[in-house]
Amino acid sequence: MKQIKVRFAPSPTGPLHIGGARSALFNYLFARNRQGKMVLRIEDTDLERSSPEYEREIIESLSWLGIDWDEGIDVGGENGPYRQTERLDTYQRYVDRLLRSGHAYHCFCTEEELARERQALLEKGEIVAYSGKCRDLSPEERDRKLRQGLVPTVRFKVVPGEEIVVHDLVRGTVTFDSSEIGDFIIVKSDGIPTYNFAVVVDDHEMGITHVIRAEEHLSNTPRQLLIYRALGFEIPEFAHISLILGKDRQKMSKRHGATSIMQYRESGYLPEAVFNFLALLGWSPEGEQEIMERDEIIGKFSLSRVAKNPAVFDLDKLNWLNAQHIKRKSMKELGELVRPYLESSPYWHRVEQMDQATYEVLIEAVRERIVCLVDVVKEVETFLAPPQYDADTLSKLEKPEVRGMLKGFLEHLPEQLDLEQARTFMKGLPKALQLPAKQVYMPIRLGLTGSPQGPELPYLLVVMGVPEVRQRLGRFI
RNA sequence: GGCCCCAUGGUCAAGUGGUUAAGACACCGCCCUUUCACGGCGGUAACUGGGGUUCGAAUCCCCAUGGGGUCACCA
């Protein structure tokens, strides 16, 4: 059987966002599941908007997610270069071929007049397509315009009245009428090919067998099919996956808040959680299992289980998945992951002073409570920030019986204790003080942090340290 | 507006002619617990509508409706 080869071909005109990442992911999963190859190609033919910074960010985002590729930018390969602006001579060869075979022609219409015509058609509610004005220019006319210094575009000639059939792995058979497609531009006046042309040439040259991309490209496909045919290329399989929508059910875009992959990284989402979440958006595994690691997903992935309907991005579920993946981390791993966030905390100097054992107690205390890694910053404040007491809390703490209890607590409190000892100590405390549990624990908590909620008391004692416990409670005695 | 795609709870989503129509997130309740959270148990909640086809439709067909995409010298 022929080896499968897919590609992800972003244009570096912005950061990698959720939708793009999902396209990349599905390509990756498909390739890895079928022992195929993955290509990363940069489609930078939009000179105005492309930038090397975005290209770098996209690559970094993919790498962070754990998506890698066998051929392409950064890793090279036998079909390079993998940046479209570096492949202009290749496109030129095929343009010449189309020009010679009569499949394409030079067009001298200006952008202004085209925009006017398009607007008029749109208003009349007619099919918006190029008029074909320059289609039958005589060689003499063409040469004259060229001599006048007019810079032409190259258009692909579309024969109307023809049925164009797209066979799509997720959508089935989709039929288009060529009459709805006007002659379209394949080379811009700056000599750079357009997407519809370059994508066909590259996919062919690079031996792509499966084109997996977002549904917004479906209506481009008939144009590309025409080019495949004119050039005599073998047609790959297509799979158009449905879009990811925002809460407002519109295509995901910058308007929807955090949308770039890097933003998720910065907020402390784990790459394996984002990977897991994205895989579940538009695809579902056969079993019931939802929390999965990369290799499990690769093993289960198949295009036949990709849904046709668009999916709304659900942050709640991502959050839940992230918390689940955090719980799967070992203390040691989590301690490392969380450190950069703690470094930005105003209490970092305190954390820095902790010995390894105390640090791990801190991590353990916080582990079940955080959804994103950044949440540690807030959590750590419970332990280290100077407590704030509101009036209500103060009135509770200043009762005489509470004062007596706290006094007893401090008298019994050892000077030094680890987590196990703290647990035992706290457990036995009500008995030692001869008080019911509810009269003991909550006042201590309030006195220590000013808040009725937070990690279990033994954690508080260990992380805070006995001296600070004494100091915080001292004012209530 | 033309063309194209899509349509199961608030969201993700299983389901491919016969099911009490799964499961997950979110929400609500109970339990666990020295608090909150975690966790456990339970609950509310869906086949867009109308026609067909069929002994029988969430599943097949048609129409309507709704949502989305696309109509660039952007990809």
GROMACS .gro file of N, CA and C in nm, chain A residues 381-389 393 397 406 409-410 413 426 440-453 455-462 464-476:
model
  153
  381GLU      N    1  -0.102   3.238   4.800
  381GLU     CA    2  -0.130   3.354   4.886
  381GLU      C    3  -0.199   3.312   5.016
  382THR      N    4  -0.277   3.206   5.006
  382THR     CA    5  -0.344   3.157   5.126
  382THR      C    6  -0.243   3.126   5.235
  383PHE      N    7  -0.129   3.075   5.192
  383PHE     CA    8  -0.027   3.037   5.289
  383PHE      C    9   0.059   3.155   5.332
  384LEU      N   10   0.088   3.242   5.238
  384LEU     CA   11   0.195   3.336   5.262
  384LEU      C   12   0.155   3.483   5.273
  385ALA      N   13   0.040   3.517   5.214
  385ALA     CA   14   0.002   3.658   5.223
  385ALA      C   15  -0.040   3.692   5.365
  386PRO      N   16  -0.016   3.815   5.409
  386PRO     CA   17  -0.063   3.856   5.541
  386PRO      C   18  -0.215   3.845   5.544
  387PRO      N   19  -0.270   3.778   5.643
  387PRO     CA   20  -0.415   3.755   5.645
  387PRO      C   21  -0.494   3.885   5.661
  388GLN      N   22  -0.608   3.888   5.594
  388GLN     CA   23  -0.699   4.003   5.608
  388GLN      C   24  -0.821   3.952   5.683
  389TYR      N   25  -0.859   4.022   5.786
  389TYR     CA   26  -0.977   3.980   5.861
  389TYR      C   27  -1.088   4.081   5.843
  393THR      N   28  -1.535   3.817   6.074
  393THR     CA   29  -1.434   3.721   6.117
  393THR      C   30  -1.373   3.763   6.250
  397LEU      N   31  -1.341   3.571   6.614
  397LEU     CA   32  -1.212   3.536   6.674
  397LEU      C   33  -1.191   3.599   6.811
  406LEU      N   34  -0.747   2.901   7.132
  406LEU     CA   35  -0.625   2.930   7.056
  406LEU      C   36  -0.502   2.923   7.147
  409PHE      N   37  -0.422   2.573   7.197
  409PHE     CA   38  -0.365   2.519   7.073
  409PHE      C   39  -0.216   2.550   7.064
  410LEU      N   40  -0.180   2.676   7.090
  410LEU     CA   41  -0.040   2.715   7.079
  410LEU      C   42   0.045   2.647   7.185
  413LEU      N   43   0.115   2.304   7.057
  413LEU     CA   44   0.182   2.297   6.927
  413LEU      C   45   0.333   2.275   6.940
  426MET      N   46  -0.323   1.752   6.466
  426MET     CA   47  -0.452   1.818   6.446
  426MET      C   48  -0.568   1.723   6.478
  440VAL      N   49  -1.299   2.395   6.726
  440VAL     CA   50  -1.153   2.401   6.719
  440VAL      C   51  -1.104   2.441   6.580
  441TYR      N   52  -1.144   2.362   6.484
  441TYR     CA   53  -1.081   2.377   6.352
  441TYR      C   54  -1.109   2.509   6.281
  442MET      N   55  -1.235   2.547   6.277
  442MET     CA   56  -1.267   2.667   6.201
  442MET      C   57  -1.204   2.793   6.257
  443PRO      N   58  -1.207   2.811   6.389
  443PRO     CA   59  -1.139   2.931   6.442
  443PRO      C   60  -0.989   2.933   6.411
  444ILE      N   61  -0.926   2.818   6.415
  444ILE     CA   62  -0.783   2.816   6.384
  444ILE      C   63  -0.762   2.858   6.239
  445ARG      N   64  -0.846   2.801   6.152
  445ARG     CA   65  -0.834   2.837   6.011
  445ARG      C   66  -0.855   2.986   5.990
  446LEU      N   67  -0.960   3.039   6.050
  446LEU     CA   68  -0.988   3.181   6.034
  446LEU      C   69  -0.873   3.266   6.088
  447GLY      N   70  -0.822   3.225   6.201
  447GLY     CA   71  -0.713   3.301   6.260
  447GLY      C   72  -0.588   3.299   6.174
  448LEU      N   73  -0.568   3.186   6.110
  448LEU     CA   74  -0.447   3.169   6.030
  448LEU      C   75  -0.453   3.243   5.896
  449THR      N   76  -0.569   3.235   5.830
  449THR     CA   77  -0.576   3.290   5.695
  449THR      C   78  -0.680   3.399   5.677
  450GLY      N   79  -0.771   3.411   5.773
  450GLY     CA   80  -0.877   3.509   5.758
  450GLY      C   81  -0.989   3.460   5.667
  451SER      N   82  -0.972   3.337   5.614
  451SER     CA   83  -1.072   3.287   5.519
  451SER      C   84  -1.128   3.153   5.563
  452PRO      N   85  -1.257   3.132   5.544
  452PRO     CA   86  -1.319   3.006   5.586
  452PRO      C   87  -1.287   2.890   5.493
  453GLN      N   88  -1.218   2.917   5.384
  453GLN     CA   89  -1.186   2.806   5.295
  453GLN      C   90  -1.038   2.803   5.260
  455PRO      N   91  -0.681   2.506   5.191
  455PRO     CA   92  -0.627   2.371   5.205
  455PRO      C   93  -0.646   2.319   5.346
  456GLU      N   94  -0.629   2.190   5.362
  456GLU     CA   95  -0.645   2.130   5.494
  456GLU      C   96  -0.544   2.189   5.593
  457LEU      N   97  -0.586   2.196   5.720
  457LEU     CA   98  -0.504   2.262   5.821
  457LEU      C   99  -0.362   2.208   5.835
  458PRO      N  100  -0.342   2.076   5.831
  458PRO     CA  101  -0.205   2.028   5.844
  458PRO      C  102  -0.112   2.088   5.737
  459TYR      N  103  -0.164   2.103   5.615
  459TYR     CA  104  -0.083   2.166   5.510
  459TYR      C  105  -0.047   2.308   5.548
  460LEU      N  106  -0.147   2.378   5.600
  460LEU     CA  107  -0.126   2.516   5.640
  460LEU      C  108  -0.014   2.526   5.743
  461LEU      N  109  -0.018   2.438   5.843
  461LEU     CA  110   0.083   2.442   5.950
  461LEU      C  111   0.222   2.419   5.894
  462VAL      N  112   0.234   2.319   5.809
  462VAL     CA  113   0.367   2.283   5.760
  462VAL      C  114   0.423   2.390   5.667
  464MET      N  115   0.330   2.706   5.627
  464MET     CA  116   0.348   2.835   5.693
  464MET      C  117   0.465   2.831   5.790
  465GLY      N  118   0.481   2.720   5.856
  465GLY     CA  119   0.586   2.707   5.956
  465GLY      C  120   0.535   2.749   6.094
  466VAL      N  121   0.580   2.677   6.192
  466VAL     CA  122   0.529   2.702   6.327
  466VAL      C  123   0.550   2.845   6.375
  467PRO      N  124   0.667   2.903   6.354
  467PRO     CA  125   0.687   3.041   6.403
  467PRO      C  126   0.580   3.136   6.350
  468GLU      N  127   0.549   3.123   6.222
  468GLU     CA  128   0.450   3.214   6.165
  468GLU      C  129   0.309   3.184   6.218
  469VAL      N  130   0.283   3.055   6.242
  469VAL     CA  131   0.155   3.019   6.300
  469VAL      C  132   0.138   3.089   6.434
  470ARG      N  133   0.242   3.084   6.513
  470ARG     CA  134   0.237   3.150   6.645
  470ARG      C  135   0.216   3.300   6.630
  471GLN      N  136   0.288   3.355   6.535
  471GLN     CA  137   0.280   3.499   6.517
  471GLN      C  138   0.141   3.543   6.473
  472ARG      N  139   0.084   3.469   6.377
  472ARG     CA  140  -0.048   3.508   6.324
  472ARG      C  141  -0.157   3.496   6.430
  473LEU      N  142  -0.143   3.392   6.510
  473LEU     CA  143  -0.247   3.369   6.612
  473LEU      C  144  -0.224   3.452   6.737
  474GLY      N  145  -0.102   3.499   6.753
  474GLY     CA  146  -0.065   3.571   6.873
  474GLY      C  147  -0.157   3.688   6.904
  475ARG      N  148  -0.195   3.760   6.802
  475ARG     CA  149  -0.277   3.880   6.823
  475ARG      C  150  -0.416   3.851   6.879
  476PHE      N  151  -0.457   3.724   6.874
  476PHE     CA  152  -0.592   3.693   6.924
  476PHE      C  153  -0.590   3.636   7.065
   0.00000   0.00000   0.00000
